[in-house]
CSV table of C-alpha atoms in Angstrom, one decimal:
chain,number,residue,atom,x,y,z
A,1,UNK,CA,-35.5,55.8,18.0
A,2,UNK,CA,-33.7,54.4,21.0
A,3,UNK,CA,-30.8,51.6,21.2
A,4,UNK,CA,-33.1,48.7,22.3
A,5,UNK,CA,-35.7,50.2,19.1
A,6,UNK,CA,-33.2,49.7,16.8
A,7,UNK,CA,-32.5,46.3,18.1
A,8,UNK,CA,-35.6,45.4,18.0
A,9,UNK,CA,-36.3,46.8,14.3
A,10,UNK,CA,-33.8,45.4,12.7
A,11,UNK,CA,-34.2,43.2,9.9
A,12,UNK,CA,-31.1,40.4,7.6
A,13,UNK,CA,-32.0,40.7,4.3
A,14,UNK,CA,-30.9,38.0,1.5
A,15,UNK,CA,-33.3,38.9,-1.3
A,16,UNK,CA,-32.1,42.2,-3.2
A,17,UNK,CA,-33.7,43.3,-6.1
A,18,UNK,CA,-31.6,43.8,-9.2
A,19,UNK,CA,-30.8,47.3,-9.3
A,20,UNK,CA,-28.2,49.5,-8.3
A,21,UNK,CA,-28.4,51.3,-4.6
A,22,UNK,CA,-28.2,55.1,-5.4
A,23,UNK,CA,-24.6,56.4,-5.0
A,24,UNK,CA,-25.9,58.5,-2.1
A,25,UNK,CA,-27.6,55.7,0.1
A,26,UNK,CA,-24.0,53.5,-0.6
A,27,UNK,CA,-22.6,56.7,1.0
A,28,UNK,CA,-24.3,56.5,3.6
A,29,UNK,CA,-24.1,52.8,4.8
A,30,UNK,CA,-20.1,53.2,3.9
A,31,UNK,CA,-20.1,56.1,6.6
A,32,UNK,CA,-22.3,54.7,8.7
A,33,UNK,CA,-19.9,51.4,9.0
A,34,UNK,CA,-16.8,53.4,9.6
A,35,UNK,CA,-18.5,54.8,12.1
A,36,UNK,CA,-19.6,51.8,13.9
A,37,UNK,CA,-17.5,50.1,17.0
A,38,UNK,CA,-15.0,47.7,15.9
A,39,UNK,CA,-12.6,45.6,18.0
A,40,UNK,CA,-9.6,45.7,15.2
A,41,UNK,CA,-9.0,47.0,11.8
A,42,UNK,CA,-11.8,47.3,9.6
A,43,UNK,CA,-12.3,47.9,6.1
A,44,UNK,CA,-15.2,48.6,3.9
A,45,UNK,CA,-15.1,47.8,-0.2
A,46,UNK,CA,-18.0,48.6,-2.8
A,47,UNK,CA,-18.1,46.0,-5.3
A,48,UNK,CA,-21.0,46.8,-8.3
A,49,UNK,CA,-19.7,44.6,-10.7
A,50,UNK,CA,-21.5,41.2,-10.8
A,51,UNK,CA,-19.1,39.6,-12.5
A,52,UNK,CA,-16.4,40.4,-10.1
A,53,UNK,CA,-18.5,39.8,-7.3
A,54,UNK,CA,-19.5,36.1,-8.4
A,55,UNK,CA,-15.7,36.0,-8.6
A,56,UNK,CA,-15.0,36.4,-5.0
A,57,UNK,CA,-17.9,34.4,-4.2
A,58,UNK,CA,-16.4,31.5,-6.3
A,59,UNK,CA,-12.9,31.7,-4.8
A,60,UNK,CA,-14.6,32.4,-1.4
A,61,UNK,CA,-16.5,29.1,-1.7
A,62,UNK,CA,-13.2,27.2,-2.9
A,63,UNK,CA,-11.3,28.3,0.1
A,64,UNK,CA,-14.1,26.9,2.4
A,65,UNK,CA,-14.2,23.9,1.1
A,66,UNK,CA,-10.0,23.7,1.6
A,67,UNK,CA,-10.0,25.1,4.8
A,68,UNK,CA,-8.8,23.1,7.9
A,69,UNK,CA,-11.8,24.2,10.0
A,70,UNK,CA,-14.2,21.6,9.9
A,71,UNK,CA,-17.1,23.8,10.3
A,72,UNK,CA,-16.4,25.8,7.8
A,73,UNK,CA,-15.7,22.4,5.2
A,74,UNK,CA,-19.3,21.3,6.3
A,75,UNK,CA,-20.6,25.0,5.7
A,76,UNK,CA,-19.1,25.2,2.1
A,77,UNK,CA,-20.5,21.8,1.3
A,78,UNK,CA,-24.1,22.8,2.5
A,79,UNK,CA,-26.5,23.0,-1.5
A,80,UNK,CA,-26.9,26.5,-2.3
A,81,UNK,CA,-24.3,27.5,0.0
A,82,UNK,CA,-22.7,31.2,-1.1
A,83,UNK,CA,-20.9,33.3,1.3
A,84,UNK,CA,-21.4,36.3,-0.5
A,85,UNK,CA,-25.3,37.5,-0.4
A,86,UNK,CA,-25.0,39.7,-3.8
């Protein structure tokens, strides 16, 4: 598969199903992402725990909603809105 393939294949997914990736396809994506271009630092965390994860959505959320950018206030305030797809 070429670049412009790839391009052209790719799919965003917001549906997951509920259970855990296999320790060895996380592996991969984590390498793959390190491995990818970046214009600055860049770093890469696992989070499996739901709890935790709803967590940082929660607090994520809550900082939109405070922030001074005004498109990020309307974006927090949008029904349904989460920021983290888990």
């Amino acid at each position: 598969m070429d670049a412009l393939e790839a391009i052209a294949a790719r799919k965003s997914t917001r549906k997951y199903l509920p259970q855990p990736v296999e320790r060895e396809k996380t592996a991969a994506l984590v390498a793959a992402g390190k491995s990818a271009p970046k214009s600055g630092e860049f770093h890469i965390t696992v989070v499996e725990n739901k709890e935790l994860l709803q967590e940082f959505n929660d607090k994520t959320l809550e900082a939109l909603k405070n922030s001074e950018n005004e498109y990020l206030k309307r974006r927090a305030s949008l029904e349904g809105y989460q920021p983290l797809y888990g």
